[in-house]
Amino acid sequence: EKGGFRSFMEKEIHDQPHAVADTLLGRLDLSGKLVLDEMRIDESVLRSVDKIVVVACGTAAYAGHVAKYAIEHWCRIPVEVELAHEFRYRDPVVDERTLVVAVSQSGETMDTLMAVRHAREQRATTLAIVNTHGSTIPREADAVLYTHAGPEIAVASTKAFLSQITAAYLLGLYLAQLRGNKFADEVASTLTELREMPDKIQQVLDRSERVREIARWMADTPSVLFLGRHVGFPVAMEGALKLKELAYIHAEGFAAGELKHGPIALIEPGQPVFVVVPSPRGRNTLHSKVVSNIQEIRARGARTLVVAEDGDDAVIPYADEVFFVPQTSTLLAPLLTVVPLQIFASELANAKGLDVDQPRNLAKSVTVE
Ligand code: M6R
């Protein structure tokens, strides 16, 4: 049932093109208009929403962070991302004009469920982005947008993460269309690009041999750092989480802009650092800033493992290794850039002889607070 793969996780990583395709399926009509038929919230409510709060835990929260960048840009609605357990036990400012989006693979995470209940008590509208049909969170939320990743068996979340990000993009594009915004062209072109993502994810999988090789060589490494900026920041956090949970290696994800505010002190000769580089084709200066960060850490002896877009020759002089991914727009890049990081963690854990599907101390769904 592992389909010839060594672990469910490896199989699920390879299922990702399908998970994303299935999450998109039936939700884009022939003219490119979004059809979100499980969204049973009145359109007038969605038009009047003045704040979105994403509540989630772990990997699902990183999907929420990616959603924040996309939804704020496309819809001009403020988006906050909250760890569900932190949201629940303070006094969050939430009212009937807030849309609370709960993201969860299992639909059973107790912290996230409690956050949904709390939000409803405050009269917020609640939407669940959930993978497991019939689970508790979608039953309690006002509406549900199912991710169609299929059952995820491995404790470490992979295909659910990509489908959560995909569903969040759909939500953002839907809200942008509904509320009529000045980015109509961008919404249309993003929909086209989203349809191309399953093929591009497949290309990343097809090119994964080098990252596997490096992971096997690095089986004894005591620590790995991950840097990213903009949507690359949650990708860096997710890369670090994967390595912690699967390979029991100390790993931290940082916003690249934070380096000089502290983390650069960790850089010593030989320290491996993954850097997630934004597209050089973007309109802003993100790319050059991250390339400078790579230079800075390399000058201090870091071993730089760079994830960059095809054709980005600027990173080559400063990279010990480059893992190239196909070109896409800045906001959609996480669907591609996280894949080498997932493969790295899974392969490294495998090389250490660890149980990739059932890491120690972890459960697939955390149904206690
Ligand atoms: O089922 P959920 O998506 O609500 O689970 C949330 C987290 O427990 C989950 O993402 C966890 O962080 C995974 N082990 C990550 O690989």
mmCIF file of C-alpha atoms and ligand atoms in Angstrom:
data_model
loop_
_atom_site.group_PDB
_atom_site.id
_atom_site.type_symbol
_atom_site.label_atom_id
_atom_site.label_comp_id
_atom_site.label_asym_id
_atom_site.label_seq_id
_atom_site.Cartn_x
_atom_site.Cartn_y
_atom_site.Cartn_z
ATOM 1 C CA GLU A 1 0.000 0.000 0.000
ATOM 2 C CA LYS A 2 3.069 2.236 0.091
ATOM 3 C CA GLY A 3 3.061 1.970 -3.701
ATOM 4 C CA GLY A 4 6.693 0.849 -3.880
ATOM 5 C CA PHE A 5 7.946 3.694 -1.684
ATOM 6 C CA ARG A 6 9.936 3.093 1.514
ATOM 7 C CA SER A 7 7.503 5.062 3.650
ATOM 8 C CA PHE A 8 4.044 6.570 3.506
ATOM 9 C CA MET A 9 5.673 9.965 3.796
ATOM 10 C CA GLU A 10 7.698 9.389 0.651
ATOM 11 C CA LYS A 11 4.574 8.197 -1.136
ATOM 12 C CA GLU A 12 2.645 11.239 0.066
ATOM 13 C CA ILE A 13 5.406 13.580 -1.106
ATOM 14 C CA HIS A 14 5.063 11.978 -4.532
ATOM 15 C CA ASP A 15 1.261 12.277 -4.370
ATOM 16 C CA GLN A 16 1.545 16.069 -4.145
ATOM 17 C CA PRO A 17 0.878 16.890 -7.801
ATOM 18 C CA HIS A 18 -2.407 14.961 -7.459
ATOM 19 C CA ALA A 19 -3.247 16.496 -4.088
ATOM 20 C CA VAL A 20 -2.961 19.987 -5.555
ATOM 21 C CA ALA A 21 -4.767 19.057 -8.774
ATOM 22 C CA ASP A 22 -7.618 17.467 -6.815
ATOM 23 C CA THR A 23 -7.923 20.475 -4.527
ATOM 24 C CA LEU A 24 -8.297 22.671 -7.611
ATOM 25 C CA LEU A 25 -10.639 20.245 -9.384
ATOM 26 C CA GLY A 26 -14.168 21.456 -9.921
ATOM 27 C CA ARG A 27 -13.366 24.778 -8.346
ATOM 28 C CA LEU A 28 -12.392 26.656 -11.489
ATOM 29 C CA ASP A 29 -15.008 26.728 -14.214
ATOM 30 C CA LEU A 30 -14.123 26.913 -17.907
ATOM 31 C CA SER A 31 -14.033 30.684 -17.926
ATOM 32 C CA GLY A 32 -11.697 30.682 -14.931
ATOM 33 C CA LYS A 33 -14.351 31.805 -12.450
ATOM 34 C CA LEU A 34 -14.122 30.256 -9.059
ATOM 35 C CA VAL A 35 -16.789 27.848 -7.922
ATOM 36 C CA LEU A 36 -16.563 27.191 -4.211
ATOM 37 C CA ASP A 37 -19.728 25.243 -3.713
ATOM 38 C CA GLU A 38 -19.015 24.099 -0.166
ATOM 39 C CA MET A 39 -18.799 27.753 0.900
ATOM 40 C CA ARG A 40 -22.194 28.251 2.374
ATOM 41 C CA ILE A 41 -21.517 31.622 3.911
ATOM 42 C CA ASP A 42 -23.671 34.418 2.590
ATOM 43 C CA GLU A 43 -21.803 36.530 0.044
ATOM 44 C CA SER A 44 -22.891 39.713 1.783
ATOM 45 C CA VAL A 45 -21.136 38.518 4.935
ATOM 46 C CA LEU A 46 -17.933 37.872 3.000
ATOM 47 C CA ARG A 47 -18.155 41.292 1.382
ATOM 48 C CA SER A 48 -18.334 42.958 4.770
ATOM 49 C CA VAL A 49 -15.510 41.017 6.436
ATOM 50 C CA ASP A 50 -12.913 43.484 7.675
ATOM 51 C CA LYS A 51 -10.398 41.058 9.138
ATOM 52 C CA ILE A 52 -9.371 37.437 8.665
ATOM 53 C CA VAL A 53 -7.802 35.416 11.452
ATOM 54 C CA VAL A 54 -6.261 32.064 10.543
ATOM 55 C CA VAL A 55 -6.098 29.640 13.476
ATOM 56 C CA ALA A 56 -4.068 26.443 13.202
ATOM 57 C CA CYS A 57 -1.159 24.488 14.685
ATOM 58 C CA GLY A 58 2.148 23.205 13.344
ATOM 59 C CA THR A 59 2.401 22.776 9.609
ATOM 60 C CA ALA A 60 -1.192 23.940 9.095
ATOM 61 C CA ALA A 61 -0.225 27.255 10.729
ATOM 62 C CA TYR A 62 2.609 27.670 8.213
ATOM 63 C CA ALA A 63 0.044 27.217 5.439
ATOM 64 C CA GLY A 64 -1.822 30.060 7.163
ATOM 65 C CA HIS A 65 1.283 32.242 7.048
ATOM 66 C CA VAL A 66 1.568 31.717 3.293
ATOM 67 C CA ALA A 67 -2.149 32.553 2.999
ATOM 68 C CA LYS A 68 -1.582 35.849 4.806
ATOM 69 C CA TYR A 69 0.849 37.127 2.160
ATOM 70 C CA ALA A 70 -1.460 36.103 -0.674
ATOM 71 C CA ILE A 71 -4.804 37.215 0.741
ATOM 72 C CA GLU A 72 -3.555 40.578 1.963
ATOM 73 C CA HIS A 73 -2.067 41.274 -1.450
ATOM 74 C CA TRP A 74 -5.042 40.156 -3.530
ATOM 75 C CA CYS A 75 -7.881 41.281 -1.263
ATOM 76 C CA ARG A 76 -6.459 44.114 0.852
ATOM 77 C CA ILE A 77 -8.049 42.542 3.949
ATOM 78 C CA PRO A 78 -5.829 42.355 7.035
ATOM 79 C CA VAL A 79 -4.965 38.743 7.858
ATOM 80 C CA GLU A 80 -3.605 37.562 11.206
ATOM 81 C CA VAL A 81 -2.227 34.093 11.734
ATOM 82 C CA GLU A 82 -2.561 32.692 15.218
ATOM 83 C CA LEU A 83 -1.461 29.456 16.779
ATOM 84 C CA ALA A 84 -4.844 28.122 17.863
ATOM 85 C CA HIS A 85 -3.747 27.499 21.469
ATOM 86 C CA GLU A 86 -2.466 31.059 21.835
ATOM 87 C CA PHE A 87 -5.584 32.552 20.260
ATOM 88 C CA ARG A 88 -7.892 30.629 22.549
ATOM 89 C CA TYR A 89 -6.329 31.592 25.848
ATOM 90 C CA ARG A 90 -5.992 35.311 25.510
ATOM 91 C CA ASP A 91 -8.695 37.814 24.722
ATOM 92 C CA PRO A 92 -8.523 38.148 20.924
ATOM 93 C CA VAL A 93 -10.318 41.011 19.200
ATOM 94 C CA VAL A 94 -12.853 39.172 17.073
ATOM 95 C CA ASP A 95 -16.376 40.202 16.146
ATOM 96 C CA GLU A 96 -19.126 39.611 13.588
ATOM 97 C CA ARG A 97 -17.042 41.213 10.845
ATOM 98 C CA THR A 98 -14.162 38.775 11.393
ATOM 99 C CA LEU A 99 -13.723 35.672 9.285
ATOM 100 C CA VAL A 100 -11.914 33.005 11.301
ATOM 101 C CA VAL A 101 -10.323 30.375 9.075
ATOM 102 C CA ALA A 102 -9.376 27.132 10.834
ATOM 103 C CA VAL A 103 -6.810 25.089 8.905
ATOM 104 C CA SER A 104 -6.414 21.441 9.853
ATOM 105 C CA GLN A 105 -5.551 18.207 8.089
ATOM 106 C CA SER A 106 -7.297 15.963 10.598
ATOM 107 C CA GLY A 107 -10.176 18.258 11.486
ATOM 108 C CA GLU A 108 -9.785 16.901 15.017
ATOM 109 C CA THR A 109 -6.986 19.011 16.516
ATOM 110 C CA MET A 110 -8.382 19.999 19.895
ATOM 111 C CA ASP A 111 -6.576 23.353 20.090
ATOM 112 C CA THR A 112 -7.957 24.364 16.700
ATOM 113 C CA LEU A 113 -11.434 23.131 17.551
ATOM 114 C CA MET A 114 -11.425 25.169 20.765
ATOM 115 C CA ALA A 115 -10.354 28.226 18.793
ATOM 116 C CA VAL A 116 -13.312 27.736 16.423
ATOM 117 C CA ARG A 117 -15.708 27.452 19.359
ATOM 118 C CA HIS A 118 -14.281 30.584 20.907
ATOM 119 C CA ALA A 119 -14.583 32.482 17.621
ATOM 120 C CA ARG A 120 -18.233 31.444 17.254
ATOM 121 C CA GLU A 121 -18.964 32.643 20.767
ATOM 122 C CA GLN A 122 -17.637 36.037 19.669
ATOM 123 C CA ARG A 123 -20.066 35.900 16.679
ATOM 124 C CA ALA A 124 -17.289 35.629 14.104
ATOM 125 C CA THR A 125 -17.940 33.730 10.872
ATOM 126 C CA THR A 126 -15.925 30.506 10.801
ATOM 127 C CA LEU A 127 -14.604 28.623 7.802
ATOM 128 C CA ALA A 128 -12.772 25.300 8.025
ATOM 129 C CA ILE A 129 -10.060 24.335 5.526
ATOM 130 C CA VAL A 130 -9.868 20.648 6.388
ATOM 131 C CA ASN A 131 -8.796 17.417 4.715
ATOM 132 C CA THR A 132 -10.776 14.799 6.605
ATOM 133 C CA HIS A 133 -14.439 14.575 5.625
ATOM 134 C CA GLY A 134 -16.911 14.316 8.445
ATOM 135 C CA SER A 135 -14.421 15.382 11.107
ATOM 136 C CA THR A 136 -15.354 17.623 14.026
ATOM 137 C CA ILE A 137 -13.986 21.034 12.995
ATOM 138 C CA PRO A 138 -15.969 21.260 9.720
ATOM 139 C CA ARG A 139 -19.086 20.112 11.548
ATOM 140 C CA GLU A 140 -18.802 23.002 13.984
ATOM 141 C CA ALA A 141 -17.658 25.706 11.564
ATOM 142 C CA ASP A 142 -20.122 27.783 9.519
ATOM 143 C CA ALA A 143 -18.660 26.494 6.268
ATOM 144 C CA VAL A 144 -15.992 24.215 4.909
ATOM 145 C CA LEU A 145 -13.599 24.224 2.020
ATOM 146 C CA TYR A 146 -12.254 20.689 1.863
ATOM 147 C CA THR A 147 -8.726 20.055 0.710
ATOM 148 C CA HIS A 148 -8.728 16.965 -1.445
ATOM 149 C CA ALA A 149 -5.323 15.574 -0.566
ATOM 150 C CA GLY A 150 -6.667 12.093 0.203
ATOM 151 C CA PRO A 151 -5.818 10.279 3.443
ATOM 152 C CA GLU A 152 -2.481 11.317 4.934
ATOM 153 C CA ILE A 153 -0.964 8.455 6.925
ATOM 154 C CA ALA A 154 2.546 9.689 7.811
ATOM 155 C CA VAL A 155 2.651 11.772 10.982
ATOM 156 C CA ALA A 156 4.604 14.461 9.148
ATOM 157 C CA SER A 157 2.288 16.522 7.020
ATOM 158 C CA THR A 158 3.294 16.997 3.369
ATOM 159 C CA LYS A 159 0.554 16.685 0.771
ATOM 160 C CA ALA A 160 -1.983 18.135 3.191
ATOM 161 C CA PHE A 161 0.260 21.207 3.521
ATOM 162 C CA LEU A 162 0.369 21.804 -0.222
ATOM 163 C CA SER A 163 -3.373 21.345 -0.527
ATOM 164 C CA GLN A 164 -4.008 23.700 2.412
ATOM 165 C CA ILE A 165 -1.955 26.370 0.687
ATOM 166 C CA THR A 166 -3.847 25.709 -2.547
ATOM 167 C CA ALA A 167 -7.225 25.992 -0.802
ATOM 168 C CA ALA A 168 -6.122 29.206 0.885
ATOM 169 C CA TYR A 169 -5.128 30.661 -2.505
ATOM 170 C CA LEU A 170 -8.573 29.720 -3.834
ATOM 171 C CA LEU A 171 -10.186 31.449 -0.886
ATOM 172 C CA GLY A 172 -8.085 34.565 -1.492
ATOM 173 C CA LEU A 173 -8.853 34.642 -5.201
ATOM 174 C CA TYR A 174 -12.546 34.064 -4.483
ATOM 175 C CA LEU A 175 -12.667 36.943 -2.017
ATOM 176 C CA ALA A 176 -10.753 39.155 -4.426
ATOM 177 C CA GLN A 177 -13.302 38.438 -7.186
ATOM 178 C CA LEU A 178 -16.245 38.850 -4.855
ATOM 179 C CA ARG A 179 -15.087 42.135 -3.451
ATOM 180 C CA GLY A 180 -13.999 43.514 -6.812
ATOM 181 C CA ASN A 181 -10.457 44.721 -6.571
ATOM 182 C CA LYS A 182 -7.897 46.429 -8.670
ATOM 183 C CA PHE A 183 -5.937 43.229 -9.231
ATOM 184 C CA ALA A 184 -8.443 41.552 -11.578
ATOM 185 C CA ASP A 185 -5.757 40.785 -14.174
ATOM 186 C CA GLU A 186 -3.490 39.339 -11.564
ATOM 187 C CA VAL A 187 -6.301 37.153 -10.218
ATOM 188 C CA ALA A 188 -6.932 35.773 -13.709
ATOM 189 C CA SER A 189 -3.259 35.099 -14.392
ATOM 190 C CA THR A 190 -2.815 33.505 -10.968
ATOM 191 C CA LEU A 191 -5.653 31.088 -11.698
ATOM 192 C CA THR A 192 -3.903 30.078 -14.904
ATOM 193 C CA GLU A 193 -0.651 29.605 -13.039
ATOM 194 C CA LEU A 194 -2.327 27.560 -10.329
ATOM 195 C CA ARG A 195 -3.492 25.089 -12.963
ATOM 196 C CA GLU A 196 0.138 24.636 -14.024
ATOM 197 C CA MET A 197 1.346 23.864 -10.512
ATOM 198 C CA PRO A 198 0.763 20.075 -10.477
ATOM 199 C CA ASP A 199 3.101 19.696 -13.492
ATOM 200 C CA LYS A 200 5.689 21.953 -11.914
ATOM 201 C CA ILE A 201 5.577 20.055 -8.612
ATOM 202 C CA GLN A 202 6.122 16.887 -10.628
ATOM 203 C CA GLN A 203 9.202 18.478 -12.183
ATOM 204 C CA VAL A 204 10.602 19.209 -8.708
ATOM 205 C CA LEU A 205 10.053 15.552 -7.770
ATOM 206 C CA ASP A 206 11.705 14.379 -10.980
ATOM 207 C CA ARG A 207 14.808 16.407 -10.164
ATOM 208 C CA SER A 208 15.119 15.337 -6.536
ATOM 209 C CA GLU A 209 18.091 12.963 -6.769
ATOM 210 C CA ARG A 210 20.675 15.577 -5.800
ATOM 211 C CA VAL A 211 18.858 16.686 -2.650
ATOM 212 C CA ARG A 212 18.544 13.030 -1.627
ATOM 213 C CA GLU A 213 22.258 12.509 -2.105
ATOM 214 C CA ILE A 214 23.099 15.572 -0.011
ATOM 215 C CA ALA A 215 20.674 14.436 2.728
ATOM 216 C CA ARG A 216 22.411 11.059 2.923
ATOM 217 C CA TRP A 217 25.821 12.728 3.199
ATOM 218 C CA MET A 218 24.528 14.957 5.979
ATOM 219 C CA ALA A 219 23.077 12.211 8.170
ATOM 220 C CA ASP A 220 25.443 13.111 11.031
ATOM 221 C CA THR A 221 24.938 16.857 10.994
ATOM 222 C CA PRO A 222 23.940 18.217 14.432
ATOM 223 C CA SER A 223 22.088 21.316 13.246
ATOM 224 C CA VAL A 224 20.617 22.907 10.138
ATOM 225 C CA LEU A 225 19.318 26.460 9.754
ATOM 226 C CA PHE A 226 16.687 27.599 7.255
ATOM 227 C CA LEU A 227 16.291 31.143 5.984
ATOM 228 C CA GLY A 228 13.539 32.666 3.915
ATOM 229 C CA ARG A 229 11.882 35.959 3.287
ATOM 230 C CA HIS A 230 8.279 36.905 2.417
ATOM 231 C CA VAL A 231 6.467 33.614 1.594
ATOM 232 C CA GLY A 232 9.854 31.905 1.848
ATOM 233 C CA PHE A 233 9.808 32.569 5.596
ATOM 234 C CA PRO A 234 7.011 30.100 6.437
ATOM 235 C CA VAL A 235 8.645 27.674 3.983
ATOM 236 C CA ALA A 236 11.868 27.950 6.015
ATOM 237 C CA MET A 237 9.915 27.338 9.232
ATOM 238 C CA GLU A 238 8.279 24.301 7.688
ATOM 239 C CA GLY A 239 11.631 22.933 6.450
ATOM 240 C CA ALA A 240 12.980 23.224 9.994
ATOM 241 C CA LEU A 241 9.908 21.592 11.542
ATOM 242 C CA LYS A 242 10.154 18.644 9.160
ATOM 243 C CA LEU A 243 13.783 18.077 10.080
ATOM 244 C CA LYS A 244 13.106 18.314 13.829
ATOM 245 C CA GLU A 245 10.221 15.909 13.805
ATOM 246 C CA LEU A 246 11.647 13.333 11.413
ATOM 247 C CA ALA A 247 15.392 13.381 11.950
ATOM 248 C CA TYR A 248 15.572 14.694 15.553
ATOM 249 C CA ILE A 249 18.081 17.297 14.435
ATOM 250 C CA HIS A 250 18.174 20.759 15.873
ATOM 251 C CA ALA A 251 16.758 23.014 13.177
ATOM 252 C CA GLU A 252 15.506 26.594 13.153
ATOM 253 C CA GLY A 253 13.766 28.629 10.509
ATOM 254 C CA PHE A 254 14.428 32.357 10.398
ATOM 255 C CA ALA A 255 13.211 35.332 8.448
ATOM 256 C CA ALA A 256 16.280 36.227 6.399
ATOM 257 C CA GLY A 257 15.904 39.877 7.388
ATOM 258 C CA GLU A 258 16.375 38.885 11.049
ATOM 259 C CA LEU A 259 19.896 37.537 10.466
ATOM 260 C CA LYS A 260 21.674 40.696 11.516
ATOM 261 C CA HIS A 261 19.391 41.056 14.535
ATOM 262 C CA GLY A 262 20.799 37.924 16.135
ATOM 263 C CA PRO A 263 20.825 34.611 14.282
ATOM 264 C CA ILE A 264 23.945 35.422 12.253
ATOM 265 C CA ALA A 265 25.874 34.817 15.482
ATOM 266 C CA LEU A 266 25.087 31.115 15.005
ATOM 267 C CA ILE A 267 27.017 30.965 11.739
ATOM 268 C CA GLU A 268 30.341 29.238 12.070
ATOM 269 C CA PRO A 269 32.432 27.386 9.508
ATOM 270 C CA GLY A 270 30.612 24.364 8.139
ATOM 271 C CA GLN A 271 27.132 25.285 9.476
ATOM 272 C CA PRO A 272 24.612 24.079 6.884
ATOM 273 C CA VAL A 273 22.020 26.710 5.973
ATOM 274 C CA PHE A 274 19.161 26.254 3.546
ATOM 275 C CA VAL A 275 18.123 29.510 1.907
ATOM 276 C CA VAL A 276 14.807 29.845 0.089
ATOM 277 C CA VAL A 277 15.304 32.492 -2.594
ATOM 278 C CA PRO A 278 12.396 34.490 -4.058
ATOM 279 C CA SER A 279 11.974 34.892 -7.782
ATOM 280 C CA PRO A 280 14.390 37.377 -9.381
ATOM 281 C CA ARG A 281 11.532 38.331 -11.713
ATOM 282 C CA GLY A 282 9.492 39.891 -8.922
ATOM 283 C CA ARG A 283 8.965 43.660 -9.015
ATOM 284 C CA ASN A 284 10.614 44.366 -5.686
ATOM 285 C CA THR A 285 14.053 44.030 -4.186
ATOM 286 C CA LEU A 286 13.351 40.839 -2.267
ATOM 287 C CA HIS A 287 15.617 38.749 -4.430
ATOM 288 C CA SER A 288 18.705 40.925 -4.137
ATOM 289 C CA LYS A 289 18.260 41.180 -0.382
ATOM 290 C CA VAL A 290 18.230 37.411 0.014
ATOM 291 C CA VAL A 291 21.244 37.027 -2.294
ATOM 292 C CA SER A 292 23.109 39.476 -0.018
ATOM 293 C CA ASN A 293 22.137 37.321 2.963
ATOM 294 C CA ILE A 294 23.631 34.275 1.245
ATOM 295 C CA GLN A 295 26.843 36.223 0.635
ATOM 296 C CA GLU A 296 26.973 37.330 4.287
ATOM 297 C CA ILE A 297 26.622 33.861 5.734
ATOM 298 C CA ARG A 298 28.931 32.277 3.168
ATOM 299 C CA ALA A 299 31.616 34.817 4.041
ATOM 300 C CA ARG A 300 31.370 33.485 7.612
ATOM 301 C CA GLY A 301 31.840 29.901 6.504
ATOM 302 C CA ALA A 302 28.240 28.665 6.214
ATOM 303 C CA ARG A 303 27.577 25.773 3.856
ATOM 304 C CA THR A 304 24.823 27.238 1.703
ATOM 305 C CA LEU A 305 22.093 24.999 0.308
ATOM 306 C CA VAL A 306 20.023 27.215 -1.910
ATOM 307 C CA VAL A 307 16.526 26.675 -3.288
ATOM 308 C CA ALA A 308 16.107 29.031 -6.258
ATOM 309 C CA GLU A 309 14.114 29.468 -9.407
ATOM 310 C CA ASP A 310 15.294 28.137 -12.771
ATOM 311 C CA GLY A 311 17.521 30.678 -14.488
ATOM 312 C CA ASP A 312 18.519 32.456 -11.279
ATOM 313 C CA ASP A 313 22.245 32.521 -12.029
ATOM 314 C CA ALA A 314 22.873 35.229 -9.432
ATOM 315 C CA VAL A 315 22.855 32.684 -6.595
ATOM 316 C CA ILE A 316 25.380 30.314 -8.153
ATOM 317 C CA PRO A 317 28.603 32.053 -7.015
ATOM 318 C CA TYR A 318 27.503 31.930 -3.361
ATOM 319 C CA ALA A 319 25.874 28.518 -3.226
ATOM 320 C CA ASP A 320 27.522 25.249 -2.248
ATOM 321 C CA GLU A 321 24.484 23.556 -3.732
ATOM 322 C CA VAL A 322 21.531 24.911 -5.693
ATOM 323 C CA PHE A 323 18.234 23.085 -5.998
ATOM 324 C CA PHE A 324 16.405 24.732 -8.859
ATOM 325 C CA VAL A 325 12.618 24.727 -9.089
ATOM 326 C CA PRO A 326 10.466 25.843 -12.056
ATOM 327 C CA GLN A 327 9.527 29.486 -12.417
ATOM 328 C CA THR A 328 6.264 30.752 -11.006
ATOM 329 C CA SER A 329 4.931 33.936 -9.442
ATOM 330 C CA THR A 330 6.344 34.988 -6.080
ATOM 331 C CA LEU A 331 3.179 34.171 -4.129
ATOM 332 C CA LEU A 332 2.754 30.658 -5.546
ATOM 333 C CA ALA A 333 6.402 29.638 -5.098
ATOM 334 C CA PRO A 334 5.905 27.851 -1.722
ATOM 335 C CA LEU A 335 4.137 25.002 -3.547
ATOM 336 C CA LEU A 336 7.494 24.309 -5.213
ATOM 337 C CA THR A 337 10.187 25.514 -2.822
ATOM 338 C CA VAL A 338 9.022 23.431 0.143
ATOM 339 C CA VAL A 339 9.285 20.156 -1.780
ATOM 340 C CA PRO A 340 13.111 19.814 -1.698
ATOM 341 C CA LEU A 341 12.978 20.548 2.046
ATOM 342 C CA GLN A 342 10.419 17.775 2.625
ATOM 343 C CA ILE A 343 12.546 15.342 0.608
ATOM 344 C CA PHE A 344 15.684 16.394 2.486
ATOM 345 C CA ALA A 345 14.100 15.653 5.888
ATOM 346 C CA SER A 346 12.562 12.366 4.824
ATOM 347 C CA GLU A 347 15.747 11.116 3.165
ATOM 348 C CA LEU A 348 17.976 12.184 6.033
ATOM 349 C CA ALA A 349 15.732 10.445 8.592
ATOM 350 C CA ASN A 350 15.755 7.368 6.414
ATOM 351 C CA ALA A 351 19.553 7.456 6.208
ATOM 352 C CA LYS A 352 19.665 7.579 10.023
ATOM 353 C CA GLY A 353 17.522 4.457 10.114
ATOM 354 C CA LEU A 354 14.623 6.244 11.822
ATOM 355 C CA ASP A 355 10.927 5.513 11.512
ATOM 356 C CA VAL A 356 9.935 8.177 9.003
ATOM 357 C CA ASP A 357 6.194 7.596 9.313
ATOM 358 C CA GLN A 358 5.983 7.383 13.104
ATOM 359 C CA PRO A 359 8.512 9.750 14.673
ATOM 360 C CA ARG A 360 9.010 9.378 18.413
ATOM 361 C CA ASN A 361 6.662 11.208 20.790
ATOM 362 C CA LEU A 362 4.313 12.383 18.033
ATOM 363 C CA ALA A 363 0.728 11.492 17.122
ATOM 364 C CA LYS A 364 -0.947 12.096 13.778
ATOM 365 C CA SER A 365 -3.778 13.983 15.317
ATOM 366 C CA VAL A 366 -3.504 15.797 18.605
ATOM 367 C CA THR A 367 -6.922 15.477 20.188
ATOM 368 C CA VAL A 368 -5.941 16.787 23.611
ATOM 369 C CA GLU A 369 -5.227 20.391 24.555
HETATM 370 O O1 M6R B 1 -4.410 17.820 11.781
HETATM 371 P P1 M6R B 1 -3.867 19.221 11.869
HETATM 372 O O2 M6R B 1 -3.521 19.767 10.537
HETATM 373 O O3 M6R B 1 -4.733 20.131 12.666
HETATM 374 O O4 M6R B 1 -2.509 19.059 12.683
HETATM 375 C C1 M6R B 1 -1.762 20.188 13.029
HETATM 376 C C2 M6R B 1 -0.375 19.803 13.492
HETATM 377 O O5 M6R B 1 -0.446 18.946 14.612
HETATM 378 C C3 M6R B 1 0.419 19.100 12.377
HETATM 379 O O6 M6R B 1 0.536 19.894 11.231
HETATM 380 C C4 M6R B 1 1.841 18.753 12.870
HETATM 381 O O7 M6R B 1 2.586 19.916 13.078
HETATM 382 C C5 M6R B 1 2.518 17.794 11.890
HETATM 383 N N1 M6R B 1 3.174 16.729 12.609
HETATM 384 C C6 M6R B 1 3.508 18.476 10.997
HETATM 385 O O8 M6R B 1 4.206 17.609 10.173
#
